[in-house]
Amino acid sequence: MIAETYTNPVLDADWSDPDVVRVGDDFYLTASSFGRVPGLPLLHSRDLVNWTLVGHALERLEPAGEFTGPRHDCGVWAPSLRHHDDRFWIFWGDPDQGIFQVNAPEIRGPWTRPHLVKAGKGLIDPCPLWDNDTGEAYLVHAWAKSRSGVKNRLTGHRMQPDGTELLDDGKVIVDGDRIPGWFTLEGPKLYRHDGWFWILAPAGGVETGWQGAFRSRGFFGPYEERIVLEQKDTDVNGPHQGGWVRTPSGEDWFLHFQQRGAYGRVVHLQPMRWGTDGWPVLGADGAPVAVHRRPGLPPQPPAAPATDDDFPGGRFGRQWSWTANPPPLSASLERGDPHAVWATQHSGDGLKLACVRSADAHDLRRLPSVLTQRLPGTPSAVEVELRLDSREPGARAGLTVLGDAFGWIGLQRGTDGAAHVVHRFAEAVAERERDAGHAPFAPEGRVRLRIEIGAGARCRFLYDVGDGPRASGPVFAATPWRWVGALLGLFALAPAGQGHAGAATFTQFRISAL
């Protein structure tokens, strides 16, 4: 039986900077993916509560040469998702490159190659608007001070209706420095409603900020402002940056994120209505709701983005992403899987990762070939079976919790030819890993790995070489990256050198509630 209420967050993992659109009876959501590949995740729902991951809009980050190694705070920042002229459109800002756009006839693609709409440093959080009444097209964006020296303001442009270029140099349409108490104004979403241009935009920073609304009769202003969602006496810190969507029956809802440390930016659903004064009212009179009546939509079975994976045929599910662009395939393999350089397809189940040779094998944060997915937002156990097939001394493979600090447990081939269980970690300030536990022998090079993630993202590492699970080393507190929550990862490595270094096989990846 479907419950009459839902509980926030509706996406309890790092789906950062969400934006949402409805097409017919279907809702679609995208989120920031920063330096991970593939990028721009695409989620689908019929009820705004239950979501599944259906694909990605960005196969590789461009320019490709800029993302051959991890750049966890770069790449795809806050995207906007729209549907116009029978196509889906996503605009995003790369803080080092400029404003990009991709589009597709269907949510599952095919998506166009990224098109650079406007080059420039610090251009972030773009959102387009096609005005159906006038045929005009507009775009608003924010600024990253780290690249441009400018922040706390929104700039508006007229845009070519085909979304390929901007038609002017832009004008500051909202200057946060002129609004008492406002700072770090960013993440604008642009709409038309009731004869007004509306910009829904957060301010105050991700940890402690609020959601603002701005309105003007003309796109270029002047705009008046109001705070429409803030923490008040709830435990939802910094509730902001998201998108407004209307159901077929006319209900209004707002999806936004909450920053939760190592768990990243989890997604909440707020009821929304228009007050008698014409301004939007979010949540419970401007405070986030924890539990609320479900949207008036057809009941749907419980669903969430996939986490478990049996890796059929050596392929990994949509929930996984690399920490940088995979290297290009040779000409003879160009028609194959773009990820086949690091992950080999085969006839059975299990993920076969090549032991990638690297001089940086001592620091997983530097490696592009770590296959990752989001850390679950509730206490969970993560398990996977590992077989180290490589005979190369120093070859290693394992399961990691990866952030500014990292810890991992797995197998390493010793100079004696045996595979040993190893457990290593590195603090955020450390330049290389160090041992955290013992190194027992793993018969036949096999081990069952387990990480138990408790409250506060505190992680306990365990292994099983056939005689039952055993704990290893001290508890490790997961940490986020600068803008990204901690990641779960699988990897296979070998010391720098020449020739193929063999592989490791992972099977039965599972995440279960604790």
Short mmCIF file of C-alpha atoms in Angstrom, two decimals:
data_model
loop_
_atom_site.label_atom_id
_atom_site.label_comp_id
_atom_site.label_asym_id
_atom_site.label_seq_id
_atom_site.Cartn_x
_atom_site.Cartn_y
_atom_site.Cartn_z
CA MET A 1 0.00 0.00 0.00
CA ILE A 2 1.35 3.44 -0.97
CA ALA A 3 1.75 5.82 1.96
CA GLU A 4 -0.18 9.08 1.87
CA THR A 5 2.90 11.08 2.91
CA TYR A 6 6.54 11.28 1.90
CA THR A 7 9.63 11.97 3.99
CA ASN A 8 12.53 14.23 3.03
CA PRO A 9 15.05 13.92 1.59
CA VAL A 10 13.49 12.24 -1.45
CA LEU A 11 16.98 11.65 -2.91
CA ASP A 12 19.25 10.78 0.01
CA ALA A 13 22.62 11.06 -1.71
CA ASP A 14 24.70 13.68 -3.49
CA TRP A 15 22.48 14.88 -6.36
CA SER A 16 23.92 18.37 -6.22
CA ASP A 17 22.24 21.53 -7.58
CA PRO A 18 19.11 19.78 -8.91
CA ASP A 19 16.87 21.18 -11.62
CA VAL A 20 13.58 19.68 -12.75
CA VAL A 21 11.14 19.85 -15.65
CA ARG A 22 7.81 18.18 -16.47
CA VAL A 23 6.93 16.85 -19.92
CA GLY A 24 3.43 15.38 -20.05
CA ASP A 25 3.05 13.05 -17.07
CA ASP A 26 6.79 12.61 -16.60
CA PHE A 27 9.24 14.54 -14.44
CA TYR A 28 12.95 14.73 -15.20
CA LEU A 29 15.83 15.93 -13.04
CA THR A 30 19.49 16.64 -13.67
CA ALA A 31 22.29 17.61 -11.29
CA SER A 32 25.89 18.80 -11.17
CA SER A 33 28.49 16.14 -11.94
CA PHE A 34 31.66 18.29 -11.72
CA GLY A 35 34.69 16.29 -12.96
CA ARG A 36 33.08 12.84 -13.11
CA VAL A 37 32.45 10.93 -16.35
CA PRO A 38 29.84 10.39 -17.71
CA GLY A 39 28.31 13.66 -16.59
CA LEU A 40 24.90 15.32 -16.30
CA PRO A 41 22.87 12.47 -14.73
CA LEU A 42 19.26 12.16 -15.90
CA LEU A 43 16.59 10.99 -13.44
CA HIS A 44 12.93 10.19 -14.08
CA SER A 45 9.85 10.18 -11.83
CA ARG A 46 6.08 10.02 -12.12
CA ASP A 47 5.32 11.32 -8.61
CA LEU A 48 8.27 13.62 -7.65
CA VAL A 49 9.06 11.29 -4.73
CA ASN A 50 10.37 8.09 -6.36
CA TRP A 51 13.22 8.62 -8.82
CA THR A 52 15.27 6.34 -11.06
CA LEU A 53 18.47 7.10 -12.97
CA VAL A 54 17.85 6.67 -16.70
CA GLY A 55 21.09 7.93 -18.25
CA HIS A 56 23.54 10.78 -18.71
CA ALA A 57 23.60 13.65 -21.18
CA LEU A 58 27.38 14.04 -21.32
CA GLU A 59 29.56 11.10 -22.38
CA ARG A 60 32.89 12.89 -21.91
CA LEU A 61 34.02 16.21 -20.48
CA GLU A 62 35.28 18.78 -22.94
CA PRO A 63 37.78 20.04 -23.81
CA ALA A 64 38.89 16.43 -23.34
CA GLY A 65 42.51 17.37 -22.69
CA GLU A 66 41.51 19.39 -19.62
CA PHE A 67 40.03 16.34 -17.88
CA THR A 68 42.59 13.55 -18.29
CA GLY A 69 43.09 13.64 -14.51
CA PRO A 70 40.70 14.24 -11.60
CA ARG A 71 39.41 17.80 -11.18
CA HIS A 72 36.75 17.26 -8.55
CA ASP A 73 35.74 20.91 -8.15
CA CYS A 74 35.72 21.75 -11.88
CA GLY A 75 33.72 20.65 -14.92
CA VAL A 76 29.93 20.61 -14.81
CA TRP A 77 28.55 23.11 -12.29
CA ALA A 78 24.83 23.71 -11.59
CA PRO A 79 22.90 22.81 -14.76
CA SER A 80 19.45 23.91 -15.91
CA LEU A 81 17.08 21.46 -17.60
CA ARG A 82 14.34 22.70 -19.93
CA HIS A 83 11.99 21.37 -22.63
CA HIS A 84 11.41 23.64 -25.63
CA ASP A 85 10.57 23.13 -29.30
CA ASP A 86 10.10 19.37 -28.72
CA ARG A 87 13.64 19.03 -27.39
CA PHE A 88 15.29 18.70 -24.01
CA TRP A 89 17.95 21.33 -23.28
CA ILE A 90 20.63 21.44 -20.60
CA PHE A 91 22.77 24.52 -19.99
CA TRP A 92 25.64 24.54 -17.50
CA GLY A 93 28.65 26.60 -16.58
CA ASP A 94 32.20 25.31 -16.51
CA PRO A 95 33.92 27.92 -14.31
CA ASP A 96 37.13 27.70 -16.35
CA GLN A 97 35.63 27.49 -19.86
CA GLY A 98 32.25 29.21 -20.05
CA ILE A 99 28.61 28.36 -20.66
CA PHE A 100 27.83 25.11 -22.49
CA GLN A 101 24.65 23.61 -23.90
CA VAL A 102 23.49 20.18 -25.09
CA ASN A 103 20.08 19.14 -26.41
CA ALA A 104 18.22 16.00 -27.46
CA PRO A 105 14.83 14.92 -28.87
CA GLU A 106 14.32 12.43 -26.01
CA ILE A 107 15.64 12.33 -22.45
CA ARG A 108 17.65 9.20 -23.27
CA GLY A 109 19.22 10.94 -26.26
CA PRO A 110 20.94 11.08 -28.55
CA TRP A 111 22.39 14.23 -26.97
CA THR A 112 24.41 16.68 -29.05
CA ARG A 113 28.09 17.32 -28.42
CA PRO A 114 28.64 20.21 -25.97
CA HIS A 115 28.30 23.60 -27.64
CA LEU A 116 30.10 26.59 -26.11
CA VAL A 117 27.45 29.32 -25.94
CA LYS A 118 29.71 31.90 -24.29
CA ALA A 119 33.40 31.61 -23.45
CA GLY A 120 34.70 33.18 -20.27
CA LYS A 121 36.08 32.63 -16.79
CA GLY A 122 33.71 32.39 -13.85
CA LEU A 123 30.45 32.14 -15.84
CA ILE A 124 28.34 29.69 -13.83
CA ASP A 125 24.79 28.52 -13.15
CA PRO A 126 23.19 29.55 -16.48
CA CYS A 127 19.45 29.20 -17.06
CA PRO A 128 17.61 29.86 -20.34
CA LEU A 129 14.05 31.05 -20.87
CA TRP A 130 12.03 30.98 -24.08
CA ASP A 131 9.17 33.50 -23.83
CA ASN A 132 6.30 31.90 -25.73
CA ASP A 133 4.36 35.17 -25.78
CA THR A 134 7.01 37.21 -27.58
CA GLY A 135 9.30 34.63 -29.18
CA GLU A 136 12.25 36.16 -27.33
CA ALA A 137 14.87 34.00 -25.62
CA TYR A 138 16.89 34.98 -22.56
CA LEU A 139 19.63 33.61 -20.35
CA VAL A 140 20.68 34.50 -16.80
CA HIS A 141 23.88 33.37 -15.06
CA ALA A 142 25.87 33.88 -11.88
CA TRP A 143 29.60 34.42 -11.25
CA ALA A 144 32.38 32.45 -9.54
CA LYS A 145 34.68 34.87 -7.72
CA SER A 146 37.52 32.32 -7.74
CA ARG A 147 37.80 32.71 -11.52
CA SER A 148 36.36 36.14 -12.28
CA GLY A 149 36.84 38.21 -9.13
CA VAL A 150 33.07 38.82 -9.22
CA LYS A 151 30.26 37.25 -7.21
CA ASN A 152 26.89 38.02 -5.62
CA ARG A 153 25.28 39.23 -8.83
CA LEU A 154 23.20 37.85 -11.68
CA THR A 155 23.77 38.86 -15.30
CA GLY A 156 21.09 38.67 -17.99
CA HIS A 157 21.40 38.32 -21.76
CA ARG A 158 19.19 38.08 -24.77
CA MET A 159 19.79 34.74 -26.47
CA GLN A 160 19.48 33.44 -30.00
CA PRO A 161 16.24 31.37 -29.98
CA ASP A 162 18.15 28.31 -31.21
CA GLY A 163 20.28 28.45 -28.04
CA THR A 164 23.59 28.75 -29.90
CA GLU A 165 24.76 32.22 -28.86
CA LEU A 166 24.05 35.27 -26.73
CA LEU A 167 23.02 38.47 -28.49
CA ASP A 168 24.55 41.09 -26.18
CA ASP A 169 27.32 41.64 -23.65
CA GLY A 170 24.93 41.21 -20.75
CA LYS A 171 23.64 43.45 -17.99
CA VAL A 172 23.67 42.98 -14.22
CA ILE A 173 19.99 42.50 -13.45
CA VAL A 174 20.32 41.64 -9.74
CA ASP A 175 23.20 42.99 -7.65
CA GLY A 176 23.30 41.19 -4.32
CA ASP A 177 25.67 43.80 -2.90
CA ARG A 178 22.79 46.29 -3.02
CA ILE A 179 20.49 44.06 -0.93
CA PRO A 180 21.24 44.38 2.81
CA GLY A 181 22.39 41.09 4.31
CA TRP A 182 22.62 39.18 1.04
CA PHE A 183 25.83 37.49 -0.07
CA THR A 184 26.89 34.69 -2.45
CA LEU A 185 23.84 35.10 -4.68
CA GLU A 186 24.01 32.29 -7.29
CA GLY A 187 22.15 29.36 -8.89
CA PRO A 188 19.38 31.34 -10.68
CA LYS A 189 16.41 29.60 -12.30
CA LEU A 190 14.39 31.75 -14.70
CA TYR A 191 10.61 31.51 -15.27
CA ARG A 192 7.57 33.42 -16.57
CA HIS A 193 4.44 33.43 -14.38
CA ASP A 194 1.42 35.67 -14.04
CA GLY A 195 2.89 38.39 -16.24
CA TRP A 196 6.18 38.53 -14.30
CA PHE A 197 9.72 37.41 -14.97
CA TRP A 198 10.73 35.30 -11.97
CA ILE A 199 14.21 34.34 -10.82
CA LEU A 200 14.43 31.76 -8.03
CA ALA A 201 17.97 31.98 -6.67
CA PRO A 202 19.76 31.06 -3.43
CA ALA A 203 22.12 33.18 -1.38
CA GLY A 204 24.05 32.97 1.87
CA GLY A 205 26.22 29.94 1.05
CA VAL A 206 25.42 26.22 0.91
CA GLU A 207 25.81 25.56 4.64
CA THR A 208 23.64 28.33 6.07
CA GLY A 209 21.91 30.10 3.19
CA TRP A 210 18.35 30.60 2.01
CA GLN A 211 16.19 30.55 -1.11
CA GLY A 212 15.27 33.88 -2.65
CA ALA A 213 12.67 34.89 -5.22
CA PHE A 214 12.94 37.92 -7.51
CA ARG A 215 10.33 39.37 -9.84
CA SER A 216 10.15 42.07 -12.50
CA ARG A 217 7.78 43.09 -15.28
CA GLY A 218 10.74 43.31 -17.65
CA PHE A 219 13.57 40.80 -17.99
CA PHE A 220 16.30 43.39 -17.43
CA GLY A 221 14.64 44.68 -14.25
CA PRO A 222 14.31 46.30 -11.87
CA TYR A 223 13.68 43.27 -9.64
CA GLU A 224 12.20 43.15 -6.15
CA GLU A 225 13.22 40.33 -3.82
CA ARG A 226 11.95 38.15 -0.98
CA ILE A 227 13.29 35.22 1.04
CA VAL A 228 10.90 32.32 0.43
CA LEU A 229 12.64 29.36 2.16
CA GLU A 230 15.04 29.27 5.12
CA GLN A 231 16.00 26.93 7.94
CA LYS A 232 14.03 28.64 10.76
CA ASP A 233 13.63 26.11 13.62
CA THR A 234 14.14 23.00 11.46
CA ASP A 235 17.26 20.84 11.13
CA VAL A 236 17.49 21.50 7.37
CA ASN A 237 20.46 23.81 7.07
CA GLY A 238 20.92 26.03 4.01
CA PRO A 239 17.78 24.94 2.14
CA HIS A 240 18.24 26.31 -1.35
CA GLN A 241 19.12 26.00 -5.05
CA GLY A 242 16.68 23.97 -7.03
CA GLY A 243 13.75 24.17 -9.40
CA TRP A 244 10.02 24.81 -9.52
CA VAL A 245 7.71 22.38 -11.32
CA ARG A 246 3.93 22.24 -11.80
CA THR A 247 1.93 19.00 -12.02
CA PRO A 248 -0.72 18.39 -14.73
CA SER A 249 -3.44 19.23 -12.19
CA GLY A 250 -1.79 22.57 -11.32
CA GLU A 251 0.00 21.74 -8.03
CA ASP A 252 3.30 23.54 -7.54
CA TRP A 253 6.39 21.93 -6.01
CA PHE A 254 10.02 22.90 -5.43
CA LEU A 255 13.02 20.56 -5.35
CA HIS A 256 16.19 21.82 -3.66
CA PHE A 257 19.30 20.56 -1.91
CA GLN A 258 20.65 20.47 1.63
CA GLN A 259 24.42 20.28 2.22
CA ARG A 260 25.23 17.32 4.51
CA GLY A 261 29.01 17.16 4.73
CA ALA A 262 30.46 13.87 3.49
CA TYR A 263 27.04 12.84 2.18
CA GLY A 264 27.03 15.78 -0.22
CA ARG A 265 23.92 17.66 -1.31
CA VAL A 266 20.75 15.65 -0.73
CA VAL A 267 17.46 16.58 -2.41
CA HIS A 268 14.27 17.70 -0.65
CA LEU A 269 10.77 18.23 -2.06
CA GLN A 270 8.80 21.22 -0.80
CA PRO A 271 5.15 22.08 -1.40
CA MET A 272 4.75 25.44 -3.11
CA ARG A 273 1.82 27.79 -3.55
CA TRP A 274 1.27 31.34 -4.71
CA GLY A 275 0.22 33.71 -1.94
CA THR A 276 -2.53 36.31 -2.18
CA ASP A 277 0.17 38.93 -2.79
CA GLY A 278 1.42 37.01 -5.82
CA TRP A 279 4.66 35.73 -4.24
CA PRO A 280 5.59 32.04 -3.95
CA VAL A 281 5.31 30.37 -0.53
CA LEU A 282 7.58 27.33 -0.11
CA GLY A 283 7.42 24.57 2.49
CA ALA A 284 5.44 25.27 5.66
CA ASP A 285 5.14 29.06 5.37
CA GLY A 286 8.79 29.35 4.35
CA ALA A 287 10.30 26.56 6.48
CA PRO A 288 11.34 23.16 5.06
CA VAL A 289 8.98 20.25 5.69
CA ALA A 290 10.22 16.89 6.96
CA VAL A 291 7.03 14.93 6.20
CA HIS A 292 4.22 16.06 3.93
CA ARG A 293 1.25 14.91 1.89
CA ARG A 294 2.34 13.36 -1.38
CA PRO A 295 1.76 15.24 -4.63
CA GLY A 296 -1.67 14.59 -6.13
CA LEU A 297 -0.29 12.21 -8.75
CA PRO A 298 -0.98 8.55 -9.56
CA PRO A 299 0.60 6.32 -6.87
CA GLN A 300 3.94 4.79 -7.84
CA PRO A 301 5.85 1.86 -6.36
CA PRO A 302 8.90 2.72 -4.23
CA ALA A 303 11.95 3.43 -6.34
CA ALA A 304 15.40 4.96 -6.01
CA PRO A 305 18.51 5.24 -8.19
CA ALA A 306 20.20 1.84 -8.44
CA THR A 307 23.23 1.03 -6.30
CA ASP A 308 23.72 -2.76 -6.50
CA ASP A 309 25.50 -4.27 -9.51
CA ASP A 310 26.34 -7.76 -10.78
CA PHE A 311 28.22 -6.26 -13.76
CA PRO A 312 26.66 -8.49 -16.43
CA GLY A 313 29.06 -9.03 -19.33
CA GLY A 314 31.59 -6.86 -17.56
CA ARG A 315 29.44 -3.77 -17.99
CA PHE A 316 28.73 -1.45 -15.08
CA GLY A 317 25.41 0.24 -14.36
CA ARG A 318 24.47 3.88 -14.86
CA GLN A 319 25.18 4.68 -11.21
CA TRP A 320 28.94 4.47 -11.80
CA SER A 321 31.28 7.16 -13.09
CA TRP A 322 35.02 7.58 -13.57
CA THR A 323 36.95 10.35 -11.82
CA ALA A 324 38.12 11.75 -15.19
CA ASN A 325 37.84 11.07 -18.93
CA PRO A 326 38.88 7.55 -19.97
CA PRO A 327 41.73 7.60 -22.49
CA PRO A 328 40.63 7.52 -26.16
CA LEU A 329 40.37 4.11 -27.78
CA SER A 330 42.65 3.19 -30.64
CA ALA A 331 41.22 3.59 -34.13
CA SER A 332 40.47 -0.13 -34.34
CA LEU A 333 38.28 0.07 -31.24
CA GLU A 334 36.52 3.38 -31.88
CA ARG A 335 33.16 1.70 -32.40
CA GLY A 336 33.36 -0.09 -29.07
CA ASP A 337 32.63 0.81 -25.46
CA PRO A 338 34.38 4.10 -24.60
CA HIS A 339 35.14 2.71 -21.13
CA ALA A 340 36.76 -0.50 -22.43
CA VAL A 341 40.31 0.80 -21.88
CA TRP A 342 39.85 0.38 -18.12
CA ALA A 343 36.88 -2.05 -17.91
CA THR A 344 36.95 -5.14 -20.15
CA GLN A 345 33.75 -6.71 -21.44
CA HIS A 346 33.53 -10.51 -21.29
CA SER A 347 31.01 -13.34 -21.42
CA GLY A 348 30.26 -13.73 -17.71
CA ASP A 349 29.29 -11.52 -14.80
CA GLY A 350 31.75 -9.37 -12.89
CA LEU A 351 33.63 -6.15 -13.43
CA LYS A 352 37.10 -6.79 -14.85
CA LEU A 353 39.24 -3.71 -14.22
CA ALA A 354 42.67 -3.45 -15.78
CA CYS A 355 45.45 -2.81 -13.28
CA VAL A 356 46.33 0.64 -14.61
CA ARG A 357 50.00 1.47 -14.26
CA SER A 358 50.61 4.75 -12.47
CA ALA A 359 53.34 6.63 -10.65
CA ASP A 360 50.52 7.96 -8.43
CA ALA A 361 49.35 4.58 -7.14
CA HIS A 362 50.07 5.80 -3.58
CA ASP A 363 47.27 8.41 -3.79
CA LEU A 364 43.84 7.44 -5.14
CA ARG A 365 42.83 11.12 -5.28
CA ARG A 366 45.14 11.61 -8.26
CA LEU A 367 43.87 8.70 -10.34
CA PRO A 368 41.35 9.00 -13.22
CA SER A 369 40.57 5.26 -13.33
CA VAL A 370 38.63 4.96 -10.05
CA LEU A 371 35.05 3.84 -10.76
CA THR A 372 32.77 5.63 -8.30
CA GLN A 373 29.21 6.05 -7.11
CA ARG A 374 27.56 8.24 -4.49
CA LEU A 375 27.84 7.58 -0.77
CA PRO A 376 24.41 6.57 0.63
CA GLY A 377 22.90 9.14 2.98
CA THR A 378 21.73 6.62 5.61
CA PRO A 379 23.73 4.03 7.63
CA SER A 380 24.65 1.29 5.18
CA ALA A 381 26.92 -1.67 4.55
CA VAL A 382 28.82 -1.82 1.26
CA GLU A 383 30.11 -5.21 0.11
CA VAL A 384 31.90 -6.62 -2.93
CA GLU A 385 33.81 -9.76 -3.86
CA LEU A 386 37.34 -9.23 -5.24
CA ARG A 387 39.70 -11.54 -7.07
CA LEU A 388 43.17 -10.18 -7.89
CA ASP A 389 44.16 -11.84 -11.15
CA SER A 390 47.35 -9.84 -11.71
CA ARG A 391 50.65 -11.58 -10.85
CA GLU A 392 52.55 -8.27 -10.99
CA PRO A 393 54.35 -7.50 -7.69
CA GLY A 394 52.78 -4.38 -6.24
CA ALA A 395 49.52 -4.73 -8.21
CA ARG A 396 46.54 -3.89 -6.03
CA ALA A 397 42.79 -3.54 -6.17
CA GLY A 398 40.10 -2.65 -3.69
CA LEU A 399 37.09 -0.81 -2.35
CA THR A 400 37.50 2.81 -1.26
CA VAL A 401 35.74 5.73 0.41
CA LEU A 402 37.18 8.66 -1.48
CA GLY A 403 37.20 12.34 -0.57
CA ASP A 404 39.73 14.96 0.57
CA ALA A 405 40.79 12.10 2.84
CA PHE A 406 40.43 8.49 1.74
CA GLY A 407 40.57 4.96 3.03
CA TRP A 408 40.57 1.65 1.17
CA ILE A 409 40.71 -2.07 1.75
CA GLY A 410 41.66 -4.69 -0.80
CA LEU A 411 44.39 -7.01 -2.07
CA GLN A 412 48.00 -6.43 -3.08
CA ARG A 413 50.35 -8.89 -4.79
CA GLY A 414 53.53 -9.32 -2.76
CA THR A 415 57.02 -10.06 -4.01
CA ASP A 416 56.44 -13.57 -2.66
CA GLY A 417 53.67 -14.03 -5.24
CA ALA A 418 50.92 -14.15 -2.59
CA ALA A 419 47.92 -11.84 -2.44
CA HIS A 420 47.67 -10.04 0.87
CA VAL A 421 44.80 -8.09 2.40
CA VAL A 422 45.81 -4.47 2.81
CA HIS A 423 44.03 -1.53 4.44
CA ARG A 424 45.35 1.98 3.85
CA PHE A 425 44.28 5.56 4.35
CA ALA A 426 45.44 9.14 3.87
CA GLU A 427 44.40 12.31 5.70
CA ALA A 428 43.31 15.35 3.72
CA VAL A 429 46.72 16.99 4.14
CA ALA A 430 48.75 13.83 3.45
CA GLU A 431 50.43 13.36 0.07
CA ARG A 432 50.45 9.58 0.20
CA GLU A 433 48.63 6.70 1.87
CA ARG A 434 49.83 4.69 4.83
CA ASP A 435 48.95 1.35 6.38
CA ALA A 436 45.90 1.12 8.65
CA GLY A 437 45.72 -2.62 9.31
CA HIS A 438 47.35 -6.04 9.10
CA ALA A 439 48.19 -7.95 5.91
CA PRO A 440 46.84 -11.51 6.15
CA PHE A 441 47.25 -13.92 3.24
CA ALA A 442 44.22 -14.26 0.92
CA PRO A 443 43.95 -17.84 -0.43
CA GLU A 444 43.53 -17.97 -4.24
CA GLY A 445 43.72 -14.17 -4.32
CA ARG A 446 40.07 -13.79 -3.25
CA VAL A 447 38.44 -11.72 -0.52
CA ARG A 448 35.04 -10.37 0.48
CA LEU A 449 35.31 -6.66 1.32
CA ARG A 450 32.90 -4.72 3.48
CA ILE A 451 32.61 -1.12 4.66
CA GLU A 452 30.03 -0.28 7.32
CA ILE A 453 29.05 3.38 7.14
CA GLY A 454 27.51 4.58 10.38
CA ALA A 455 26.24 7.91 11.68
CA GLY A 456 28.34 10.88 10.69
CA ALA A 457 29.77 8.91 7.73
CA ARG A 458 32.10 7.02 10.08
CA CYS A 459 33.38 3.97 8.22
CA ARG A 460 34.46 0.61 9.58
CA PHE A 461 36.47 -1.63 7.21
CA LEU A 462 36.16 -5.43 7.22
CA TYR A 463 37.42 -8.36 5.16
CA ASP A 464 36.61 -12.06 4.85
CA VAL A 465 39.16 -14.50 3.35
CA GLY A 466 36.93 -17.49 4.03
CA ASP A 467 36.86 -17.75 7.81
CA GLY A 468 34.31 -15.01 8.53
CA PRO A 469 34.40 -11.20 8.52
CA ARG A 470 37.13 -9.49 10.50
CA ALA A 471 37.48 -5.79 11.29
CA SER A 472 40.59 -3.98 10.13
CA GLY A 473 42.17 -0.83 11.53
CA PRO A 474 40.53 2.20 13.16
CA VAL A 475 37.23 3.82 12.20
CA PHE A 476 37.63 6.26 9.31
CA ALA A 477 35.57 9.46 9.07
CA ALA A 478 34.63 10.10 5.46
CA THR A 479 35.20 13.64 4.18
CA PRO A 480 33.77 15.49 1.18
CA TRP A 481 35.65 17.10 -1.65
CA ARG A 482 35.34 20.86 -2.02
CA TRP A 483 31.91 20.76 -3.70
CA VAL A 484 31.30 17.01 -3.89
CA GLY A 485 30.28 14.47 -1.28
CA ALA A 486 32.49 11.47 -0.54
CA LEU A 487 32.42 8.71 -3.13
CA LEU A 488 32.48 4.92 -3.01
CA GLY A 489 34.98 3.53 -5.48
CA LEU A 490 36.46 0.42 -7.06
CA PHE A 491 39.97 0.46 -8.51
CA ALA A 492 42.81 -1.68 -9.84
CA LEU A 493 46.38 -0.39 -10.05
CA ALA A 494 49.96 -1.42 -10.70
CA PRO A 495 53.32 0.30 -10.27
CA ALA A 496 54.67 2.39 -13.13
CA GLY A 497 56.34 0.31 -15.81
CA GLN A 498 55.87 -1.25 -19.20
CA GLY A 499 53.42 -3.83 -20.51
CA HIS A 500 50.05 -5.13 -19.43
CA ALA A 501 49.85 -5.58 -15.64
CA GLY A 502 46.84 -7.90 -15.50
CA ALA A 503 43.45 -7.23 -13.99
CA ALA A 504 41.15 -7.59 -11.00
CA THR A 505 37.58 -8.88 -11.00
CA PHE A 506 34.80 -7.48 -8.79
CA THR A 507 31.49 -9.33 -8.33
CA GLN A 508 28.25 -8.93 -6.39
CA PHE A 509 28.46 -5.27 -5.40
CA ARG A 510 25.79 -4.63 -2.79
CA ILE A 511 24.64 -1.77 -0.54
CA SER A 512 22.27 -2.68 2.28
CA ALA A 513 20.74 -0.71 5.15
CA LEU A 514 22.25 -1.01 8.61
#
